[in-house]
Tab-separated table of C-alpha atoms in Angstrom:
chain	number	residue	atom	x	y	z
A	1	UNK	CA	162.250	56.018	131.285
A	2	UNK	CA	159.239	56.067	133.767
A	3	UNK	CA	157.649	52.175	134.517
A	4	UNK	CA	154.062	52.791	134.114
A	5	UNK	CA	153.117	52.701	131.315
A	6	UNK	CA	149.798	53.897	131.454
A	7	UNK	CA	148.769	55.666	134.357
A	8	UNK	CA	145.010	57.113	135.575
A	9	UNK	CA	144.707	59.639	137.681
A	10	UNK	CA	141.397	59.441	139.812
A	11	UNK	CA	138.961	59.217	136.833
A	12	UNK	CA	134.972	60.126	137.323
A	13	UNK	CA	132.907	59.517	134.465
A	14	UNK	CA	129.169	60.416	134.191
A	15	UNK	CA	126.948	59.192	131.351
A	16	UNK	CA	124.398	61.798	131.944
A	17	UNK	CA	123.658	62.136	135.638
A	18	UNK	CA	125.123	58.251	135.729
A	19	UNK	CA	128.396	57.600	137.493
A	20	UNK	CA	130.067	55.759	135.811
A	21	UNK	CA	133.374	55.676	136.373
A	22	UNK	CA	133.174	56.841	140.242
A	23	UNK	CA	137.388	57.624	141.123
A	24	UNK	CA	139.520	55.010	139.316
A	25	UNK	CA	142.469	55.390	139.166
A	26	UNK	CA	145.023	52.179	138.157
A	27	UNK	CA	148.917	51.531	136.637
A	28	UNK	CA	149.802	49.669	134.416
A	29	UNK	CA	153.065	49.130	133.864
A	30	UNK	CA	155.584	48.565	130.519
A	31	UNK	CA	155.119	44.660	129.210
A	32	UNK	CA	152.726	43.357	131.800
A	33	UNK	CA	149.264	41.928	131.305
A	34	UNK	CA	146.406	43.349	133.173
A	35	UNK	CA	142.661	41.543	133.387
A	36	UNK	CA	139.971	43.438	134.274
A	37	UNK	CA	136.850	42.161	135.519
A	38	UNK	CA	133.241	42.649	137.233
A	39	UNK	CA	129.474	42.602	136.343
A	40	UNK	CA	128.303	44.201	133.301
A	41	UNK	CA	127.932	47.700	133.524
A	42	UNK	CA	130.442	47.651	136.297
A	43	UNK	CA	132.501	50.175	134.058
A	44	UNK	CA	135.138	48.013	132.495
A	45	UNK	CA	134.928	49.328	128.629
A	46	UNK	CA	134.030	52.798	129.537
A	47	UNK	CA	137.712	52.390	131.588
A	48	UNK	CA	139.208	51.156	128.040
A	49	UNK	CA	137.467	53.450	126.056
A	50	UNK	CA	138.581	56.854	128.627
A	51	UNK	CA	142.034	55.125	127.629
A	52	UNK	CA	142.525	56.111	123.681
A	53	UNK	CA	140.001	59.251	123.999
A	54	UNK	CA	137.050	57.675	122.710
A	55	UNK	CA	135.740	59.145	125.781
A	56	UNK	CA	136.154	62.264	127.238
A	57	UNK	CA	136.691	62.448	131.122
A	58	UNK	CA	134.711	64.677	133.950
A	59	UNK	CA	137.658	64.505	135.759
A	60	UNK	CA	141.053	62.876	136.417
A	61	UNK	CA	143.888	62.573	134.101
A	62	UNK	CA	145.005	59.173	132.049
A	63	UNK	CA	148.589	59.995	131.022
A	64	UNK	CA	149.407	56.713	127.983
A	65	UNK	CA	153.456	56.965	128.264
A	66	UNK	CA	154.011	60.593	128.642
A	67	UNK	CA	151.250	62.130	127.646
A	68	UNK	CA	148.134	63.182	128.470
A	69	UNK	CA	145.007	62.173	127.663
A	70	UNK	CA	143.253	65.620	128.229
A	71	UNK	CA	145.732	67.327	125.466
A	72	UNK	CA	143.540	66.947	122.346
A	73	UNK	CA	146.601	67.758	120.449
A	74	UNK	CA	148.187	64.263	122.106
A	75	UNK	CA	144.572	62.599	121.120
A	76	UNK	CA	145.619	61.014	117.910
A	77	UNK	CA	149.376	60.375	119.419
A	78	UNK	CA	148.170	58.174	122.028
A	79	UNK	CA	145.891	56.301	119.303
A	80	UNK	CA	148.241	55.610	117.541
A	81	UNK	CA	150.318	53.666	120.441
A	82	UNK	CA	147.033	51.650	121.338
A	83	UNK	CA	146.014	48.941	119.584
A	84	UNK	CA	142.315	48.203	120.247
A	85	UNK	CA	140.226	44.484	119.600
A	86	UNK	CA	136.534	45.487	119.859
A	87	UNK	CA	133.821	42.970	121.112
A	88	UNK	CA	132.005	42.939	118.051
A	89	UNK	CA	135.552	42.619	116.124
A	90	UNK	CA	134.426	46.014	114.267
A	91	UNK	CA	135.955	44.690	110.837
A	92	UNK	CA	135.173	47.642	108.070
A	93	UNK	CA	132.896	45.656	105.889
A	94	UNK	CA	133.450	46.987	102.732
A	95	UNK	CA	137.625	45.843	102.752
A	96	UNK	CA	139.183	42.893	102.261
A	97	UNK	CA	140.903	41.485	105.578
A	98	UNK	CA	144.455	42.261	103.945
A	99	UNK	CA	142.824	46.211	103.109
A	100	UNK	CA	141.548	45.829	106.811
A	101	UNK	CA	144.941	45.410	108.016
A	102	UNK	CA	147.491	47.697	105.330
A	103	UNK	CA	144.418	50.653	105.286
A	104	UNK	CA	145.857	52.981	108.721
A	105	UNK	CA	149.357	52.010	108.181
A	106	UNK	CA	149.243	53.663	104.545
A	107	UNK	CA	147.028	56.388	105.914
A	108	UNK	CA	148.003	57.162	109.331
A	109	UNK	CA	151.779	55.998	109.812
A	110	UNK	CA	152.877	56.777	105.616
A	111	UNK	CA	154.157	53.296	105.606
A	112	UNK	CA	153.836	52.757	101.383
A	113	UNK	CA	151.957	49.950	99.860
A	114	UNK	CA	154.190	47.150	99.002
A	115	UNK	CA	155.488	47.497	102.459
A	116	UNK	CA	152.597	47.679	104.067
A	117	UNK	CA	150.843	44.381	101.547
A	118	UNK	CA	154.445	42.297	103.344
A	119	UNK	CA	153.300	42.936	106.820
A	120	UNK	CA	149.883	42.468	106.627
A	121	UNK	CA	150.679	39.054	105.768
A	122	UNK	CA	153.559	38.304	107.548
A	123	UNK	CA	150.836	39.330	110.416
A	124	UNK	CA	147.556	37.267	109.038
A	125	UNK	CA	149.847	34.663	109.313
A	126	UNK	CA	151.299	34.945	112.730
A	127	UNK	CA	146.702	34.686	113.748
A	128	UNK	CA	147.081	32.087	111.341
A	129	UNK	CA	144.423	33.903	108.362
A	130	UNK	CA	146.713	33.861	105.253
A	131	UNK	CA	144.373	32.241	102.991
A	132	UNK	CA	141.593	34.179	103.367
A	133	UNK	CA	143.604	37.740	102.772
A	134	UNK	CA	141.338	38.690	99.695
A	135	UNK	CA	137.804	37.626	101.607
A	136	UNK	CA	135.485	40.025	103.145
A	137	UNK	CA	134.988	40.035	106.977
A	138	UNK	CA	131.522	38.825	106.215
A	139	UNK	CA	132.990	35.262	105.092
A	140	UNK	CA	134.601	34.750	107.909
A	141	UNK	CA	133.731	32.778	111.308
A	142	UNK	CA	133.764	35.264	113.588
A	143	UNK	CA	136.829	33.424	115.218
A	144	UNK	CA	138.576	34.512	112.189
A	145	UNK	CA	137.137	37.798	112.230
A	146	UNK	CA	138.532	38.692	115.729
A	147	UNK	CA	142.106	37.661	114.786
A	148	UNK	CA	142.365	39.352	111.937
A	149	UNK	CA	140.938	42.686	114.348
A	150	UNK	CA	144.180	42.102	116.124
A	151	UNK	CA	146.387	41.863	113.595
A	152	UNK	CA	144.731	45.171	111.763
A	153	UNK	CA	145.496	46.505	115.651
A	154	UNK	CA	149.098	44.995	115.798
A	155	UNK	CA	149.614	46.691	111.611
A	156	UNK	CA	150.161	49.886	113.494
A	157	UNK	CA	152.767	48.449	116.142
A	158	UNK	CA	151.499	49.681	118.848
A	159	UNK	CA	152.990	49.839	122.472
A	160	UNK	CA	150.360	48.465	124.601
A	161	UNK	CA	146.817	46.534	122.920
A	162	UNK	CA	143.422	46.808	124.232
A	163	UNK	CA	140.933	43.906	124.227
A	164	UNK	CA	137.403	44.548	124.761
A	165	UNK	CA	135.587	41.151	125.580
A	166	UNK	CA	137.234	40.310	122.612
A	167	UNK	CA	135.588	36.670	122.874
A	168	UNK	CA	132.311	37.642	124.624
A	169	UNK	CA	130.161	37.160	120.625
A	170	UNK	CA	131.633	34.321	119.655
A	171	UNK	CA	131.298	31.123	119.775
A	172	UNK	CA	132.448	28.948	122.405
A	173	UNK	CA	134.734	26.685	120.188
A	174	UNK	CA	136.423	29.610	118.944
A	175	UNK	CA	137.110	30.816	122.065
A	176	UNK	CA	140.331	29.426	121.912
A	177	UNK	CA	141.325	30.286	118.742
A	178	UNK	CA	141.451	34.308	119.838
A	179	UNK	CA	143.294	33.276	122.953
A	180	UNK	CA	145.869	30.895	122.101
A	181	UNK	CA	146.489	34.287	119.656
A	182	UNK	CA	146.726	36.825	122.671
A	183	UNK	CA	148.583	34.549	124.640
A	184	UNK	CA	151.379	34.408	122.120
A	185	UNK	CA	151.429	37.846	122.187
A	186	UNK	CA	151.146	38.031	125.445
A	187	UNK	CA	154.568	36.363	125.863
A	188	UNK	CA	156.044	38.549	123.274
A	189	UNK	CA	155.987	41.107	125.835
A	190	UNK	CA	153.250	43.594	124.752
A	191	UNK	CA	151.768	45.358	127.637
A	192	UNK	CA	147.988	44.058	127.060
A	193	UNK	CA	145.092	45.399	129.191
A	194	UNK	CA	142.455	42.623	128.612
A	195	UNK	CA	138.668	43.705	129.964
A	196	UNK	CA	137.371	39.716	129.844
A	197	UNK	CA	135.952	36.859	132.461
A	198	UNK	CA	137.894	34.272	130.926
A	199	UNK	CA	139.725	33.242	134.079
A	200	UNK	CA	141.867	29.994	132.383
A	201	UNK	CA	143.257	33.411	130.585
A	202	UNK	CA	143.941	35.608	133.371
A	203	UNK	CA	145.312	32.442	135.638
A	204	UNK	CA	147.838	31.453	132.954
A	205	UNK	CA	149.161	35.395	131.404
A	206	UNK	CA	147.638	37.674	134.017
A	207	UNK	CA	150.427	39.888	136.254
A	208	UNK	CA	147.379	42.400	137.463
A	209	UNK	CA	143.966	40.960	138.157
A	210	UNK	CA	141.635	44.815	138.565
A	211	UNK	CA	138.413	43.778	139.640
A	212	UNK	CA	135.954	46.440	139.379
A	213	UNK	CA	132.030	47.385	140.833
A	214	UNK	CA	129.711	49.893	140.119
A	215	UNK	CA	132.654	52.209	138.698
A	216	UNK	CA	135.016	51.541	141.961
A	217	UNK	CA	138.701	49.289	141.235
A	218	UNK	CA	137.387	47.497	144.212
A	219	UNK	CA	140.106	44.791	144.377
A	220	UNK	CA	143.573	45.090	142.374
A	221	UNK	CA	146.049	41.377	142.815
A	222	UNK	CA	147.790	39.093	140.507
A	223	UNK	CA	146.644	35.638	140.139
A	224	UNK	CA	147.027	33.714	142.923
A	225	UNK	CA	146.258	35.738	145.949
A	226	UNK	CA	142.992	36.863	143.283
A	227	UNK	CA	141.537	33.021	142.562
A	228	UNK	CA	143.121	31.944	146.125
A	229	UNK	CA	142.200	34.573	147.897
A	230	UNK	CA	140.150	36.712	147.498
A	231	UNK	CA	139.896	39.900	149.896
A	232	UNK	CA	136.366	41.477	149.543
A	233	UNK	CA	132.944	39.548	149.268
A	234	UNK	CA	132.385	41.007	146.548
A	235	UNK	CA	135.180	39.443	144.444
A	236	UNK	CA	134.338	35.630	145.926
A	237	UNK	CA	130.555	36.497	145.152
A	238	UNK	CA	131.164	37.047	141.393
A	239	UNK	CA	134.464	34.447	140.671
A	240	UNK	CA	131.905	31.681	142.491
A	241	UNK	CA	129.042	32.953	139.911
A	242	UNK	CA	132.060	32.744	137.165
A	243	UNK	CA	133.679	29.903	138.050
A	244	UNK	CA	131.666	26.934	137.623
B	1	UNK	CA	82.755	58.039	73.999
B	2	UNK	CA	83.477	59.411	70.228
B	3	UNK	CA	86.387	61.106	70.744
B	4	UNK	CA	88.900	60.883	67.716
B	5	UNK	CA	92.732	60.837	68.367
B	6	UNK	CA	93.917	63.431	65.684
B	7	UNK	CA	97.953	62.583	66.762
B	8	UNK	CA	99.485	63.418	63.270
B	9	UNK	CA	98.994	66.617	64.786
B	10	UNK	CA	102.411	65.014	66.277
B	11	UNK	CA	104.208	65.959	62.659
B	12	UNK	CA	104.199	69.015	63.550
B	13	UNK	CA	105.298	69.524	67.006
B	14	UNK	CA	107.427	66.637	67.846
B	15	UNK	CA	110.193	68.987	67.248
B	16	UNK	CA	108.087	70.957	70.343
B	17	UNK	CA	108.265	68.130	72.294
B	18	UNK	CA	111.761	67.149	71.564
B	19	UNK	CA	113.068	70.176	72.905
B	20	UNK	CA	110.816	70.460	75.727
B	21	UNK	CA	112.181	66.765	76.622
B	22	UNK	CA	115.206	68.684	75.945
B	23	UNK	CA	115.096	71.308	78.714
B	24	UNK	CA	113.746	69.039	81.338
B	25	UNK	CA	116.218	66.384	81.204
B	26	UNK	CA	118.810	69.335	81.524
B	27	UNK	CA	116.957	70.864	84.978
B	28	UNK	CA	116.505	67.675	86.167
B	29	UNK	CA	120.472	65.975	85.545
B	30	UNK	CA	121.414	69.685	87.399
B	31	UNK	CA	119.250	70.032	89.959
B	32	UNK	CA	119.993	66.132	91.325
B	33	UNK	CA	124.119	66.818	90.740
B	34	UNK	CA	123.034	69.258	93.124
B	35	UNK	CA	120.675	68.680	95.512
B	36	UNK	CA	123.700	65.327	96.003
B	37	UNK	CA	125.284	68.396	96.944
B	38	UNK	CA	123.545	70.285	99.035
B	39	UNK	CA	122.130	66.786	100.836
B	40	UNK	CA	125.032	65.793	102.079
B	41	UNK	CA	126.228	69.426	103.563
B	42	UNK	CA	123.254	68.917	105.482
B	43	UNK	CA	123.119	66.084	106.390
B	44	UNK	CA	127.098	66.490	107.222
B	45	UNK	CA	125.908	69.874	109.504
B	46	UNK	CA	122.702	67.914	111.057
B	47	UNK	CA	124.830	64.996	112.603
B	48	UNK	CA	127.904	67.188	113.743
B	49	UNK	CA	128.760	68.419	117.244
B	50	UNK	CA	128.807	71.985	116.428
B	51	UNK	CA	124.994	73.542	117.988
B	52	UNK	CA	124.641	76.217	115.027
B	53	UNK	CA	125.222	74.012	112.201
B	54	UNK	CA	122.408	71.808	113.535
B	55	UNK	CA	120.200	74.674	113.664
B	56	UNK	CA	120.362	75.461	110.661
B	57	UNK	CA	120.169	72.206	108.897
B	58	UNK	CA	117.568	71.378	111.361
B	59	UNK	CA	115.596	74.470	109.696
B	60	UNK	CA	116.983	74.003	106.271
B	61	UNK	CA	115.033	70.938	106.284
B	62	UNK	CA	112.018	72.092	107.750
B	63	UNK	CA	111.511	74.701	105.781
B	64	UNK	CA	112.227	73.510	102.591
B	65	UNK	CA	110.404	69.924	102.653
B	66	UNK	CA	108.061	71.809	104.664
B	67	UNK	CA	106.928	74.509	101.014
B	68	UNK	CA	105.226	72.960	98.340
B	69	UNK	CA	107.226	73.470	95.935
B	70	UNK	CA	105.256	75.170	93.341
B	71	UNK	CA	104.438	77.353	96.183
B	72	UNK	CA	108.379	78.027	96.064
B	73	UNK	CA	109.004	78.671	92.966
B	74	UNK	CA	106.340	81.321	92.595
B	75	UNK	CA	107.981	82.605	96.223
B	76	UNK	CA	111.368	82.746	94.853
B	77	UNK	CA	110.379	83.839	90.670
B	78	UNK	CA	108.234	86.498	91.611
B	79	UNK	CA	107.686	87.465	94.603
B	80	UNK	CA	112.042	87.206	95.835
B	81	UNK	CA	112.463	90.048	92.396
B	82	UNK	CA	109.513	91.811	93.349
B	83	UNK	CA	111.375	92.770	96.371
B	84	UNK	CA	114.577	92.558	96.567
B	85	UNK	CA	115.560	93.054	92.574
B	86	UNK	CA	117.225	90.180	91.759
B	87	UNK	CA	115.707	88.941	89.135
B	88	UNK	CA	117.165	85.384	87.772
B	89	UNK	CA	116.417	83.703	84.142
B	90	UNK	CA	113.469	81.235	85.255
B	91	UNK	CA	115.716	78.120	84.024
B	92	UNK	CA	117.997	79.196	86.731
B	93	UNK	CA	115.077	80.240	89.643
B	94	UNK	CA	113.556	76.723	88.480
B	95	UNK	CA	117.031	74.987	88.957
B	96	UNK	CA	117.834	76.642	92.881
B	97	UNK	CA	113.918	75.230	93.496
B	98	UNK	CA	114.441	72.254	92.877
B	99	UNK	CA	117.778	70.999	94.165
B	100	UNK	CA	116.952	73.067	97.389
B	101	UNK	CA	114.155	71.108	97.873
B	102	UNK	CA	114.815	67.781	97.130
B	103	UNK	CA	118.423	68.860	98.861
B	104	UNK	CA	116.094	69.287	101.862
B	105	UNK	CA	115.168	65.773	101.024
B	106	UNK	CA	117.713	64.362	100.741
B	107	UNK	CA	119.815	65.348	103.852
B	108	UNK	CA	117.357	63.477	105.757
B	109	UNK	CA	118.476	59.930	103.728
B	110	UNK	CA	121.704	60.524	103.930
B	111	UNK	CA	121.481	61.329	108.038
B	112	UNK	CA	119.149	57.954	107.953
B	113	UNK	CA	122.606	56.157	105.766
B	114	UNK	CA	125.063	57.223	107.845
B	115	UNK	CA	123.359	56.820	111.099
B	116	UNK	CA	122.604	53.191	110.171
B	117	UNK	CA	126.337	52.136	109.982
B	118	UNK	CA	126.977	51.442	113.313
B	119	UNK	CA	128.837	52.278	116.307
B	120	UNK	CA	131.689	50.255	116.677
B	121	UNK	CA	133.313	51.178	112.933
B	122	UNK	CA	133.829	55.038	114.105
B	123	UNK	CA	134.928	53.784	116.943
B	124	UNK	CA	137.616	51.537	115.406
B	125	UNK	CA	138.854	53.864	112.536
B	126	UNK	CA	139.107	56.447	115.709
B	127	UNK	CA	141.182	54.116	117.678
B	128	UNK	CA	143.518	53.530	114.556
B	129	UNK	CA	144.126	56.682	114.582
B	130	UNK	CA	141.960	57.547	111.760
B	131	UNK	CA	140.765	61.327	111.866
B	132	UNK	CA	136.831	62.305	111.423
B	133	UNK	CA	137.837	63.339	107.863
B	134	UNK	CA	139.434	60.215	107.230
B	135	UNK	CA	137.132	58.354	108.478
B	136	UNK	CA	133.851	59.871	107.749
B	137	UNK	CA	135.160	59.337	103.924
B	138	UNK	CA	137.374	56.350	103.497
B	139	UNK	CA	135.005	54.382	106.623
B	140	UNK	CA	131.502	55.186	106.918
B	141	UNK	CA	130.227	56.879	104.012
B	142	UNK	CA	130.623	54.125	101.840
B	143	UNK	CA	129.096	51.728	103.929
B	144	UNK	CA	126.305	53.903	104.131
B	145	UNK	CA	126.169	54.181	100.265
B	146	UNK	CA	124.654	51.027	100.429
B	147	UNK	CA	121.916	52.258	102.750
B	148	UNK	CA	121.252	55.215	100.648
B	149	UNK	CA	120.744	54.314	96.945
B	150	UNK	CA	117.246	52.547	96.782
B	151	UNK	CA	115.870	55.874	98.562
B	152	UNK	CA	117.423	58.394	96.663
B	153	UNK	CA	117.144	56.757	93.079
B	154	UNK	CA	113.696	57.341	94.487
B	155	UNK	CA	114.205	60.640	95.054
B	156	UNK	CA	115.396	61.366	91.954
B	157	UNK	CA	112.559	59.500	90.575
B	158	UNK	CA	110.306	62.516	92.190
B	159	UNK	CA	112.786	65.768	90.903
B	160	UNK	CA	112.796	64.356	87.618
B	161	UNK	CA	108.325	64.707	87.302
B	162	UNK	CA	108.696	67.706	89.482
B	163	UNK	CA	110.583	69.039	87.267
B	164	UNK	CA	106.770	69.610	85.190
B	165	UNK	CA	106.186	72.005	87.744
B	166	UNK	CA	108.316	75.154	86.323
B	167	UNK	CA	106.687	75.879	83.120
B	168	UNK	CA	104.297	78.345	85.542
B	169	UNK	CA	107.015	80.154	85.808
B	170	UNK	CA	107.215	80.139	81.546
B	171	UNK	CA	110.652	77.332	81.446
B	172	UNK	CA	110.146	75.653	78.229
B	173	UNK	CA	110.593	72.249	79.195
B	174	UNK	CA	108.441	69.066	78.030
B	175	UNK	CA	105.031	70.551	80.067
B	176	UNK	CA	104.793	74.179	78.814
B	177	UNK	CA	106.057	72.636	75.039
B	178	UNK	CA	103.106	70.672	75.895
B	179	UNK	CA	100.985	73.423	76.506
B	180	UNK	CA	101.824	75.672	74.133
B	181	UNK	CA	101.719	72.942	70.892
B	182	UNK	CA	97.513	72.403	72.912
B	183	UNK	CA	96.464	76.192	72.986
B	184	UNK	CA	98.006	76.328	69.184
B	185	UNK	CA	96.274	72.721	67.994
B	186	UNK	CA	93.244	72.691	70.685
B	187	UNK	CA	94.642	69.569	70.727
B	188	UNK	CA	95.157	68.843	74.426
B	189	UNK	CA	94.311	64.920	74.794
B	190	UNK	CA	97.114	63.824	72.184
B	191	UNK	CA	99.720	66.166	73.741
B	192	UNK	CA	98.900	65.205	77.634
B	193	UNK	CA	99.333	61.354	76.581
B	194	UNK	CA	102.475	61.572	74.729
B	195	UNK	CA	103.908	64.021	77.512
B	196	UNK	CA	103.011	61.293	80.123
B	197	UNK	CA	103.658	58.697	78.409
B	198	UNK	CA	107.200	60.303	77.700
B	199	UNK	CA	107.026	60.590	81.637
B	200	UNK	CA	106.571	57.264	82.729
B	201	UNK	CA	108.870	55.890	80.126
B	202	UNK	CA	112.032	57.968	81.126
B	203	UNK	CA	110.665	57.519	85.576
B	204	UNK	CA	110.724	53.200	84.508
B	205	UNK	CA	114.359	53.671	82.865
B	206	UNK	CA	115.714	55.910	85.961
B	207	UNK	CA	114.152	53.042	88.369
B	208	UNK	CA	115.543	50.383	86.233
B	209	UNK	CA	118.992	52.217	86.637
B	210	UNK	CA	118.329	52.352	90.269
B	211	UNK	CA	117.787	48.194	90.342
B	212	UNK	CA	121.255	47.699	88.789
B	213	UNK	CA	122.573	49.743	90.892
B	214	UNK	CA	120.978	48.770	94.034
B	215	UNK	CA	121.790	45.017	92.276
B	216	UNK	CA	125.580	46.106	91.344
B	217	UNK	CA	126.121	46.729	95.133
B	218	UNK	CA	124.667	44.056	97.268
B	219	UNK	CA	126.660	41.848	94.824
B	220	UNK	CA	130.098	43.514	96.245
């Protein structure tokens, strides 16, 4: 079995004239946790959206578990293997917490409803929010909503989970409850790509930290090196700003 | 003002008005239903990424929103019949005109409602593996409906009143029935007063229904 479950190969992405991803290449191994950081506008969120096909590529290729994103026929299969958690949670506001979680397994995986409910409750319990199963998302706190969003992603039994600044929209006291769920997930061996500025999280669970700037990957290293001995001045400058 | 009302003429002619009212309601309901479908199709074309559909829907909206209903009805009923030999029944012609024009208005209402649902909802749905059709039907449209209902209800009230215009091609709806009754009795003020009141009462009913729906939606 191929070691690299994700291979990003020389990807270029433009938003009209603006080059947002400039020749980005990245390999991610199974069960690894990769943290991507960098200043806003550096292309890190766009990279995630390219990986699950929410944004198309201008050139290059992305191969997920042996399947190229360029082949439109693969798109759905790739998305079923990739869970995604967004900064703004993006729960479906017209569905209850439990419905949010079971809808996709029922429709997209053909799981029967009872089984989906049993599974959904297990996941809600795992993220510590079972008592809210019949509530609508709007009545939950940000941290609770984000945990539901993680459970919704996990309900699809993905091989990879992607997190796009999952704690950036949260009040400080809610960040921990979300990070705890993510840390547990990492320890369970999930392959994860996490765009975040939570450097404590990166230190604890990341196998690799990727620093992006102006659409390029400028540094890629293990946490000890990244924090202890960053190679690039840009990285040093960035770390000095966020680690205070 | 020394005008004496003679509402007793209604004793003889109220059935005429009742028959007219029935036709008005009939035309309005069918036109509303068709307008809903036309509006949905046009708005989906408008929001699609297929250029020809976008151009088609934009042209549709501009043309049918720009043409006065009065002109449209006469053009379709008399004009089209002269050049093409297509002869619609007056009721059919009236329904076509009302539903096509209001379908154009509705398309814009739908479009605004659909666009008001955040982009993140599409992205979340796609990333869970939903197809574009399932995303629209299960995730986006149910959210857009809440935004769409109040302006749609307003538009229905407009359509209901606009239906009086089809009297010009001889559809025996409420307005035309009162015109006929007037010409037989020379009592325009009585008949038109009653007709106006009927329109107001039914419009009130529609707006109450809209309020009820809006309230029900916001409670959910």
